[in-house]
CSV table of C-alpha atoms and ligand atoms in Angstrom, one decimal:
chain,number,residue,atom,x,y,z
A,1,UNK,CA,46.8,42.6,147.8
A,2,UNK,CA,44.7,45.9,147.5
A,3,UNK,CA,46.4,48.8,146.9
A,4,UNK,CA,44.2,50.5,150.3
A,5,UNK,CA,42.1,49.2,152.9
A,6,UNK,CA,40.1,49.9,155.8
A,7,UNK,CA,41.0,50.6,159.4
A,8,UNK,CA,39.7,51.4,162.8
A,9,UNK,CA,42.0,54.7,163.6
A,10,UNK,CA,42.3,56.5,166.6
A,11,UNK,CA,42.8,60.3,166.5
A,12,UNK,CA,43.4,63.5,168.6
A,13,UNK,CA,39.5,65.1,168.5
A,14,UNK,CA,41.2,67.8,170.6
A,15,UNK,CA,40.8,68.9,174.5
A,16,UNK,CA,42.1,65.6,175.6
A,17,UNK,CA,39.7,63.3,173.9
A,18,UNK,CA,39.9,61.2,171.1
A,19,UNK,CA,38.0,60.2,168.1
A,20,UNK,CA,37.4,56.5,166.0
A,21,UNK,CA,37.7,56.8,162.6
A,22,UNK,CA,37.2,54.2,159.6
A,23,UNK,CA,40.6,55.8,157.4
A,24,UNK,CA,41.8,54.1,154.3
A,25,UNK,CA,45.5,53.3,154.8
A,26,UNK,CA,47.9,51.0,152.4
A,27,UNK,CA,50.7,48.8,153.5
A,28,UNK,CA,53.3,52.0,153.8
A,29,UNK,CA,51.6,53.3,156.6
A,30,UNK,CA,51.9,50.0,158.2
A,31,UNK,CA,55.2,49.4,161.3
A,32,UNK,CA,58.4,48.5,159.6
A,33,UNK,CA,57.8,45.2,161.5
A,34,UNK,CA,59.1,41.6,160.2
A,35,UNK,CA,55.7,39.9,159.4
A,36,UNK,CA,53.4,41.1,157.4
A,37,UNK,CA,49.7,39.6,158.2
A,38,UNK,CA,46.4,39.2,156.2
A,39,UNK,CA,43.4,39.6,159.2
A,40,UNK,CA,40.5,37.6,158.8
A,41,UNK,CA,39.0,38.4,162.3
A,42,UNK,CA,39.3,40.3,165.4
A,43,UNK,CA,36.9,40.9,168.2
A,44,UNK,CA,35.6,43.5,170.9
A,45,UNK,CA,37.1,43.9,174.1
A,46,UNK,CA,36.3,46.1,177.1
A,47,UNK,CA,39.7,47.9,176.3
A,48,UNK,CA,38.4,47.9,172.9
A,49,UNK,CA,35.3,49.0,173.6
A,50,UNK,CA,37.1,52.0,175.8
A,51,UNK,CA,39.3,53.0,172.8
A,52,UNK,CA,36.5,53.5,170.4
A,53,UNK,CA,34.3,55.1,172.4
A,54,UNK,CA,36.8,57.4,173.1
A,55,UNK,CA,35.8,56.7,176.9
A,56,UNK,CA,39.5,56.0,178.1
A,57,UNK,CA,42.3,56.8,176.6
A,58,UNK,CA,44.1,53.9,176.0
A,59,UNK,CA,46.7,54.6,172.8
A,60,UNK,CA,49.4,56.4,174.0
A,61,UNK,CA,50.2,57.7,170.8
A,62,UNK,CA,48.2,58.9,167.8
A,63,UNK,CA,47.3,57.9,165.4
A,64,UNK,CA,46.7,54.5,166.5
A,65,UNK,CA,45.1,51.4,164.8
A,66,UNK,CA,43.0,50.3,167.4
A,67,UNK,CA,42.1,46.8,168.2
A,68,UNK,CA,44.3,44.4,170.8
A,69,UNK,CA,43.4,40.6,169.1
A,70,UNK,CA,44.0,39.5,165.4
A,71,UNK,CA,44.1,35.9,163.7
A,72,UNK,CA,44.8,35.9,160.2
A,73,UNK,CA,47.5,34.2,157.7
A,74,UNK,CA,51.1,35.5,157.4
A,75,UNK,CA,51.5,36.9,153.8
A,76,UNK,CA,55.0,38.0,153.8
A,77,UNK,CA,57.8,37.1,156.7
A,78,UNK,CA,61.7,37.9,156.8
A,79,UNK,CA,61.5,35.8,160.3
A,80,UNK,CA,63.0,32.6,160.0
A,81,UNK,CA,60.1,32.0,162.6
A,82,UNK,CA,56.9,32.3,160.7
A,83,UNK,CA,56.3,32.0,156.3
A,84,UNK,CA,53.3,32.8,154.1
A,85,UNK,CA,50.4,30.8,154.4
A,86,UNK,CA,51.0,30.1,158.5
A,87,UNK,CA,47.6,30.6,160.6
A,88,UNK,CA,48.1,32.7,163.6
A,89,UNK,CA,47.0,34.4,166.2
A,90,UNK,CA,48.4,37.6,168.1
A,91,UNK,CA,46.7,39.0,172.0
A,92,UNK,CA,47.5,42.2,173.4
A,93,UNK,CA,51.7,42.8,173.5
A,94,UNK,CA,50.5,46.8,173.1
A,95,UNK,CA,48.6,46.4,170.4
A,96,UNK,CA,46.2,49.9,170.1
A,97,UNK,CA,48.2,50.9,173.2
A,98,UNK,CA,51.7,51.5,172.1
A,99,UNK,CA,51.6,49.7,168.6
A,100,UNK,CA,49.4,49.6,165.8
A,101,UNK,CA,46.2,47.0,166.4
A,102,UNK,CA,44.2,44.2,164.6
A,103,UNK,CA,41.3,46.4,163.0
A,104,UNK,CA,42.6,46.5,159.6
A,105,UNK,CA,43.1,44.1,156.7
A,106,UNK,CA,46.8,43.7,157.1
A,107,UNK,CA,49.1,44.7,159.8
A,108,UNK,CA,53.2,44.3,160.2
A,109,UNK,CA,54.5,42.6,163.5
A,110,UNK,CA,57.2,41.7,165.4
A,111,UNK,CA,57.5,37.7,164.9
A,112,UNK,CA,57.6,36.7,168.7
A,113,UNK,CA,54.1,38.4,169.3
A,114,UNK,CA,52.7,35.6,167.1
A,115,UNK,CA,51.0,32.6,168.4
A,116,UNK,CA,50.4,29.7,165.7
A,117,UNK,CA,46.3,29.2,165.5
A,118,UNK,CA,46.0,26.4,168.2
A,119,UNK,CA,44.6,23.1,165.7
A,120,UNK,CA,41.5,22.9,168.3
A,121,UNK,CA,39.7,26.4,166.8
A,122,UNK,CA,39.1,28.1,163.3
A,123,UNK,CA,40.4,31.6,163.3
A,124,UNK,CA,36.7,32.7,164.4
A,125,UNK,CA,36.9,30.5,167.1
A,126,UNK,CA,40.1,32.1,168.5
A,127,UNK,CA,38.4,35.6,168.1
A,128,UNK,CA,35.2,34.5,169.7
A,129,UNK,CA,38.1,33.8,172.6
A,130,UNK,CA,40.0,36.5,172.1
A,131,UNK,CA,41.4,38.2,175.0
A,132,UNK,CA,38.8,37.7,177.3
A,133,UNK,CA,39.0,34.3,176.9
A,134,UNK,CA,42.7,33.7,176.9
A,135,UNK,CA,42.9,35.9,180.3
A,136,UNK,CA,39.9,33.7,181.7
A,137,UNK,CA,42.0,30.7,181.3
A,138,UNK,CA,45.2,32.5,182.4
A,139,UNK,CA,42.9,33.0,185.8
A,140,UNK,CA,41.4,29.9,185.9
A,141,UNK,CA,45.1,28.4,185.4
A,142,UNK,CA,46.5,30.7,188.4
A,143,UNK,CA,43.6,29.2,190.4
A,144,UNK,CA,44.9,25.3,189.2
A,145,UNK,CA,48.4,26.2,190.0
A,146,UNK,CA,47.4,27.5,193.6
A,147,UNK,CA,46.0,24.2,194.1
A,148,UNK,CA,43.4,24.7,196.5
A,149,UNK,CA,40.3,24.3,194.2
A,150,UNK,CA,38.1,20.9,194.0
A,151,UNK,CA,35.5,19.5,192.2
A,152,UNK,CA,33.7,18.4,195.4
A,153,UNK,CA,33.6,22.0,196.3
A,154,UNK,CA,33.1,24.2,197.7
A,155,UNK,CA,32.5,26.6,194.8
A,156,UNK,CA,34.6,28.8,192.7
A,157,UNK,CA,33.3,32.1,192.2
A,158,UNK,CA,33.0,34.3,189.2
A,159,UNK,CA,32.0,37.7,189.0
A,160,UNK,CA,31.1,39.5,186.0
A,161,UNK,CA,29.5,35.9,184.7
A,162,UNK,CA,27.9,37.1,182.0
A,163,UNK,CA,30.5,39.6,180.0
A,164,UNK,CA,34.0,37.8,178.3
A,165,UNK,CA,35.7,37.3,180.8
A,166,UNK,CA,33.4,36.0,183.1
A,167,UNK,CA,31.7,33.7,180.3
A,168,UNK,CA,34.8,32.0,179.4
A,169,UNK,CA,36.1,31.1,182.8
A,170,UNK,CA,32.4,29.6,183.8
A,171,UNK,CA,32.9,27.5,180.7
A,172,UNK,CA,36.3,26.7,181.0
A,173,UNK,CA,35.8,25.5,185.1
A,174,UNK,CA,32.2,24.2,183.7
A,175,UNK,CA,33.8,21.7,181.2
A,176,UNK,CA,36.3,20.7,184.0
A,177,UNK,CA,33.9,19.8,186.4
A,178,UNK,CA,34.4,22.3,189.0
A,179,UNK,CA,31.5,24.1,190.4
A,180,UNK,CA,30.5,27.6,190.0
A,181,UNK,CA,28.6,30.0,191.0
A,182,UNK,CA,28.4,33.0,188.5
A,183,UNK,CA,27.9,37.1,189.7
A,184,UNK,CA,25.5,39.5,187.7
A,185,UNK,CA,23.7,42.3,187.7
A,186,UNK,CA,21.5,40.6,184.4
A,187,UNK,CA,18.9,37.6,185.8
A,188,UNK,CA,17.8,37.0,182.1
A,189,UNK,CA,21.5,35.7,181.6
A,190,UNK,CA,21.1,32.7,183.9
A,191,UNK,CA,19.7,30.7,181.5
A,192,UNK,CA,22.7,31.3,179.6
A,193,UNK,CA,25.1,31.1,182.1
A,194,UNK,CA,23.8,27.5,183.5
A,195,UNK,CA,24.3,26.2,179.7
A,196,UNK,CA,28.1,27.3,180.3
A,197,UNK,CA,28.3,25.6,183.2
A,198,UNK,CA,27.0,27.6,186.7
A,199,UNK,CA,25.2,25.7,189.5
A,200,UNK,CA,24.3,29.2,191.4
A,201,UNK,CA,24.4,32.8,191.4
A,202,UNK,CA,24.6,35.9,193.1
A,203,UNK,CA,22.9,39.0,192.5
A,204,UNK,CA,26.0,41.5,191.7
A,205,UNK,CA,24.4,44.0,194.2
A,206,UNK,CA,25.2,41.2,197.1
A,207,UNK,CA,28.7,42.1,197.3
A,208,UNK,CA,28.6,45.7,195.8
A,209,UNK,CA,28.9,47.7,198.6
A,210,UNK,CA,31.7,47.9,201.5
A,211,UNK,CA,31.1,44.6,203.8
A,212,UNK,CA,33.1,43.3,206.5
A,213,UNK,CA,36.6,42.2,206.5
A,214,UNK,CA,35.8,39.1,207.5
A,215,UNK,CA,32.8,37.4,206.3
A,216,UNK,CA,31.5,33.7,205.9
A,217,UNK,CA,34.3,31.2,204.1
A,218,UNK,CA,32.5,30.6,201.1
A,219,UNK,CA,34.5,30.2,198.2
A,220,UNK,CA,37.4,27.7,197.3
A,221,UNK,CA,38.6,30.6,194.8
A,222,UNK,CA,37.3,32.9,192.3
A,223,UNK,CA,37.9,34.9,189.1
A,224,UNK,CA,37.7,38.5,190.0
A,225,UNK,CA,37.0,41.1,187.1
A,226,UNK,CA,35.2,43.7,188.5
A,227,UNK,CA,37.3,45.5,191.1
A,228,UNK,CA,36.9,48.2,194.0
A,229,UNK,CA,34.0,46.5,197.1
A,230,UNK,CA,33.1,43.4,194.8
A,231,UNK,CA,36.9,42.4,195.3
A,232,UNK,CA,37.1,43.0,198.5
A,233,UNK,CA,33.7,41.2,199.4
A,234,UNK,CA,35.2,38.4,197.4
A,235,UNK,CA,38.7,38.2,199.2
A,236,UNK,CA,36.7,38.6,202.5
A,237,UNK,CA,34.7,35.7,201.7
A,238,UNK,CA,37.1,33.0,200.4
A,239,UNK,CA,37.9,30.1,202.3
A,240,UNK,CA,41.3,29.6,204.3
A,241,UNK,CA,43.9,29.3,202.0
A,242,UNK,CA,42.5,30.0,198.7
A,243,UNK,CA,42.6,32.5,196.0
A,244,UNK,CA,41.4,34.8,194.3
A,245,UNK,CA,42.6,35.7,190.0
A,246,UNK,CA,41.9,39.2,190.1
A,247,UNK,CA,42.3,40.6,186.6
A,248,UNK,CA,39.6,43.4,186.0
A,249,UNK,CA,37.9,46.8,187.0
A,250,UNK,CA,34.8,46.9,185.4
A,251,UNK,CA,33.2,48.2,189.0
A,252,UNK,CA,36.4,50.2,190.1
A,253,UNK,CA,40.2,50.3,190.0
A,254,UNK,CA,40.2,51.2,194.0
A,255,UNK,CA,40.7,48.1,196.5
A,256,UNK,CA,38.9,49.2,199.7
A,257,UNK,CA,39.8,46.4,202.0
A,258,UNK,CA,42.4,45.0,204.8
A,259,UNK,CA,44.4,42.8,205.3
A,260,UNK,CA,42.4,40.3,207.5
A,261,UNK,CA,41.6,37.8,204.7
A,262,UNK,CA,45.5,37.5,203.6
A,263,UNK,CA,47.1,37.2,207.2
A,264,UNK,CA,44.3,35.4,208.9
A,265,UNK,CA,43.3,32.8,206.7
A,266,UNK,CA,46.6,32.8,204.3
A,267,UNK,CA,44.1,34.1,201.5
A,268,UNK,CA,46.3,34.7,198.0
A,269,UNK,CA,45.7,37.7,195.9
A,270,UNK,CA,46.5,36.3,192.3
A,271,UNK,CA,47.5,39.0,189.9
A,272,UNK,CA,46.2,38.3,186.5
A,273,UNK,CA,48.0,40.3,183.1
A,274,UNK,CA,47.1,39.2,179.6
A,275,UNK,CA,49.4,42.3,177.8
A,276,UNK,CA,53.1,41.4,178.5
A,277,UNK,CA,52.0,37.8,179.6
A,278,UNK,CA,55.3,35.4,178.9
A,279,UNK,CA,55.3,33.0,175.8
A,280,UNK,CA,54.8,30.1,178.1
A,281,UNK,CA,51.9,31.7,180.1
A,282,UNK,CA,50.2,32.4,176.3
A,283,UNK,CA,51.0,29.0,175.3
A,284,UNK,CA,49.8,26.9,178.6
A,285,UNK,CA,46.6,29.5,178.3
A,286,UNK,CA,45.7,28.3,175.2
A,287,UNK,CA,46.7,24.6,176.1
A,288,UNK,CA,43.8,24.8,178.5
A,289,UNK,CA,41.4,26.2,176.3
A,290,UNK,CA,42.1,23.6,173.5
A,291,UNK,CA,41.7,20.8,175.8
A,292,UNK,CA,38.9,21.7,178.2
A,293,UNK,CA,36.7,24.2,176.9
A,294,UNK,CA,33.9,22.8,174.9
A,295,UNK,CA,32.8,23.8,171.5
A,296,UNK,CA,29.2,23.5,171.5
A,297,UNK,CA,29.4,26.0,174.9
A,298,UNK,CA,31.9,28.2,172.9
A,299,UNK,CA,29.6,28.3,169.9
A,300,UNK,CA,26.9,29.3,172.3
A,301,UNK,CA,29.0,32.8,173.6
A,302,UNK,CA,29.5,34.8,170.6
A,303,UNK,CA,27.9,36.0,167.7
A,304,UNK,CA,29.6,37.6,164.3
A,305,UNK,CA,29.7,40.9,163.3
A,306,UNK,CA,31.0,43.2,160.0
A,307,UNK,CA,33.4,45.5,160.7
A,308,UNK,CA,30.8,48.1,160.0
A,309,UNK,CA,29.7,47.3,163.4
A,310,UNK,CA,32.1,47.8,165.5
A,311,UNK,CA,31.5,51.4,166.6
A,312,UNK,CA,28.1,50.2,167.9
A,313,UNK,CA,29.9,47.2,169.4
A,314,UNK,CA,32.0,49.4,171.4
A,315,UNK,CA,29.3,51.2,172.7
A,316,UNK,CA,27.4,48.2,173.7
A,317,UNK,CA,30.1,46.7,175.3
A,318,UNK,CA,30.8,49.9,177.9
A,319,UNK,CA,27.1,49.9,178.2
A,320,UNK,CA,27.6,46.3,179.7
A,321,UNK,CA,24.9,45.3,177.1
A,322,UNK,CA,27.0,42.7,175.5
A,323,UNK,CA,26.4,38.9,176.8
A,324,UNK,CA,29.6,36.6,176.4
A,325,UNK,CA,31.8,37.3,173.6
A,326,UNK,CA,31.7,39.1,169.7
A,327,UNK,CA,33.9,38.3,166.7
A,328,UNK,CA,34.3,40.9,164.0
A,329,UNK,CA,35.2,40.0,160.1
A,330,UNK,CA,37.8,42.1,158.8
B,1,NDP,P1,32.7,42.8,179.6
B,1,NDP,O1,32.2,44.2,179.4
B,1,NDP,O2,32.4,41.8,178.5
B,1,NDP,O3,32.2,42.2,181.0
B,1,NDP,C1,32.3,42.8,182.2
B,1,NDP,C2,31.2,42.4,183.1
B,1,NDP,O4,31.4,42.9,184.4
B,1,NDP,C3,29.8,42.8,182.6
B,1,NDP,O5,29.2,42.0,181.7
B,1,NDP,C4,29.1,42.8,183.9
B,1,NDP,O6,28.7,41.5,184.2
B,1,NDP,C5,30.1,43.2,185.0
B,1,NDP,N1,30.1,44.6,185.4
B,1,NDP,C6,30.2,45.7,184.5
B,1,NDP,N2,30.1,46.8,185.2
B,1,NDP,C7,30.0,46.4,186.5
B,1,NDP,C8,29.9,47.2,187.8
B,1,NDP,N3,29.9,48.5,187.8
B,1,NDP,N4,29.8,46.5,188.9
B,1,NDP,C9,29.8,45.1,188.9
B,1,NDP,N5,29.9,44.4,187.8
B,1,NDP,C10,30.0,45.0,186.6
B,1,NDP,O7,34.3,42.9,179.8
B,1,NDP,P2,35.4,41.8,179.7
B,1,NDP,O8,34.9,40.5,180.2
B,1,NDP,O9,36.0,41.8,178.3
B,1,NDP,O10,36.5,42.4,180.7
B,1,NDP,C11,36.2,42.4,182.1
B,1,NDP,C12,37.3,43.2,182.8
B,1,NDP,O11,38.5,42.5,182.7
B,1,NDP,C13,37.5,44.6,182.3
B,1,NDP,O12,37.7,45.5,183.4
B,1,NDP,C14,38.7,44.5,181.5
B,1,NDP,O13,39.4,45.7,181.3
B,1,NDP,C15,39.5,43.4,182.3
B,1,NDP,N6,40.5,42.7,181.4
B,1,NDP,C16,41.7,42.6,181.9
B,1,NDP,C17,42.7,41.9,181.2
B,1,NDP,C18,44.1,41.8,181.8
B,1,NDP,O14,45.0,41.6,181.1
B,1,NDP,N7,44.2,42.0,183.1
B,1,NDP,C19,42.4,41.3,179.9
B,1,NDP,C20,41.0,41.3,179.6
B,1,NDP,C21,40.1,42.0,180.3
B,1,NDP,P3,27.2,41.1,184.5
B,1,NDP,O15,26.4,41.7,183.4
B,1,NDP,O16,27.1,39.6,184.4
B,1,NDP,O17,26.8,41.6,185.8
């Protein structure tokens, strides 16, 4: 075990903003946490990408190891739950938030955070899923417990196809046969985004803007990631008695519409959290992913990175420039 190693480290830069730094830290500045964890990979979330960039603030305390997703091998455990050599996995529970993250070689954590490495990925794999992914399937699941989506149609929307999120949930419905049609701002991804699995799209300017509140019944249900008019478009838009898995802001956090679609056509707004998600949530989440999503279409949404990278990562991922998903060695 090296006596110091690197981390991502988030730190008052004064007048309310904060600054990433790469800091060399050793295990005594690590939580006082159960499980002691060797990282082998993380990845590069929007939150992430928000934290570096010092673009929102999203530890509430600092300093703060940023990063919200880890998989990596228990090296020491006084948990009757996990011992040295398990594979594991750990999303969100306030990690860079409220405890220290996954961009470091080693971090300490609180045994029931920890997810064994589902048998159906490598520890790559599960990064190149990450958060994004996990809360695509936790919306795609929402949508399959509402019950109202078909593989006959009509289609499920997704908006923000091209980013994690979006990506992962056009796979995840791809592989099981339901139709899609993807939303984005980026025509050169639908290339991309019909290998994962979309029949149409929609131009993300279509439904940018404040629209009726009632429109044409188009969709059977859709994953919603961007927020503010696009929701609202989206709600106005889905057939009677659907849903829509809203989990995302990436256009706004405001919701500018009425009523009409909820107590007119018994439309369902579906609340999507991957942080403080339950246990069983996490593990029916992954479940889906490890049956359904295929992994020649997962191996064609990422790409790997060196830790190096991650403070142009973050930029790139605020500047919407990232397509599908990054993993980053540790
Ligand atoms: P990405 O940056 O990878 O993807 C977001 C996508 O949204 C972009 O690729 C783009 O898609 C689209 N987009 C970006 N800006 C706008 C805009 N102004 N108007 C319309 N569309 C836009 O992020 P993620 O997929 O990782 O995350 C998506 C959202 O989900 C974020 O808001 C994130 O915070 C949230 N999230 C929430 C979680 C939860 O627990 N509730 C967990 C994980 C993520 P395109 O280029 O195709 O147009």
């Amino acid at each position: 075990m090296s006596e110091t190693f690197d981390a991502m480290v988030i730190t008052d830069a004064g007048e309310r903003k904060t600054k990433a730094e790469v800091t060399a830290l050793s295990l005594a500045d690590l939580p006082d946490y159960p499980v002691l964890v060797e990282i082998s990979h993380s990845t590069v979330n929007f939150k992430d990408g928000l934290a570096i960039t010092g673009k929102g603030r999203i530890a509430r305390r600092l300093p703060m190891i940023a990063g919200i997703d880890l998989a990596g091998t228990v090296v020491e455990s006084a948990s009757p739950d996990w011992k040295p050599g398990d594979k594991v996995i750990c999303n969100g529970w306030g990690l860079s938030e409220t405890e220290q993250g996954a961009y470091a070689k080693y971090q300490r954590l609180k045994p029931e955070w920890l997810l064994p490495l589902p048998e159906a990925f490598t520890p790559e794999q599960a990064m190149a899923i990450g958060t994004a992914g996990y809360t695509a399937a936790l919306c795609v699941q929402a949508l399959l417990d509402w019950g109202k989506i078909s593989k006959e149609g009509p289609d499920v929307l997704v908006t923000g196809a091209a980013g994690g999120v979006g990506s992962v949930a056009i796979a995840l419905l791809g592989s099981m046969g339901y139709p899609v049609t993807a939303v984005t701002g980026r025509p050169e991804t639908h290339e991309y985004l019909s290998g994962l699995g979309a029949k149409s799209f929609l131009d993300r300017a279509e439904i940018a803007e404040a629209g009726k509140p009632l429109q044409a019944e188009r969709w059977a249900g859709a994953v919603d990631v961007v927020g503010s008019h696009t929701l609202a478009n989206v709600l106005a838009q889905t057939c009677y008695g659907g849903a829509v898995a809203a989990c995302g802001l990436a256009g706004g956090a405001d919701l500018p519409a009425t009523v009409m679609p909820h107590i007119l056509r018994g439309v369902a707004l579906l609340g999507v959290d991957s942080v403080m998600a339950p246990m069983e949530k996490r593990k029916a989440a992954w479940k889906l992913l490890a049956d359904h999503l295929d992994p020649a279409l997962l191996s064609s949404v990422y790409s790997v990175h060196p830790f190096a990278e991650l403070p142009q990562l973050a930029a790139d991922i605020i500047g919407g420039k990232i397509r599908g998903r990054v993993v980053v060695e540790i």
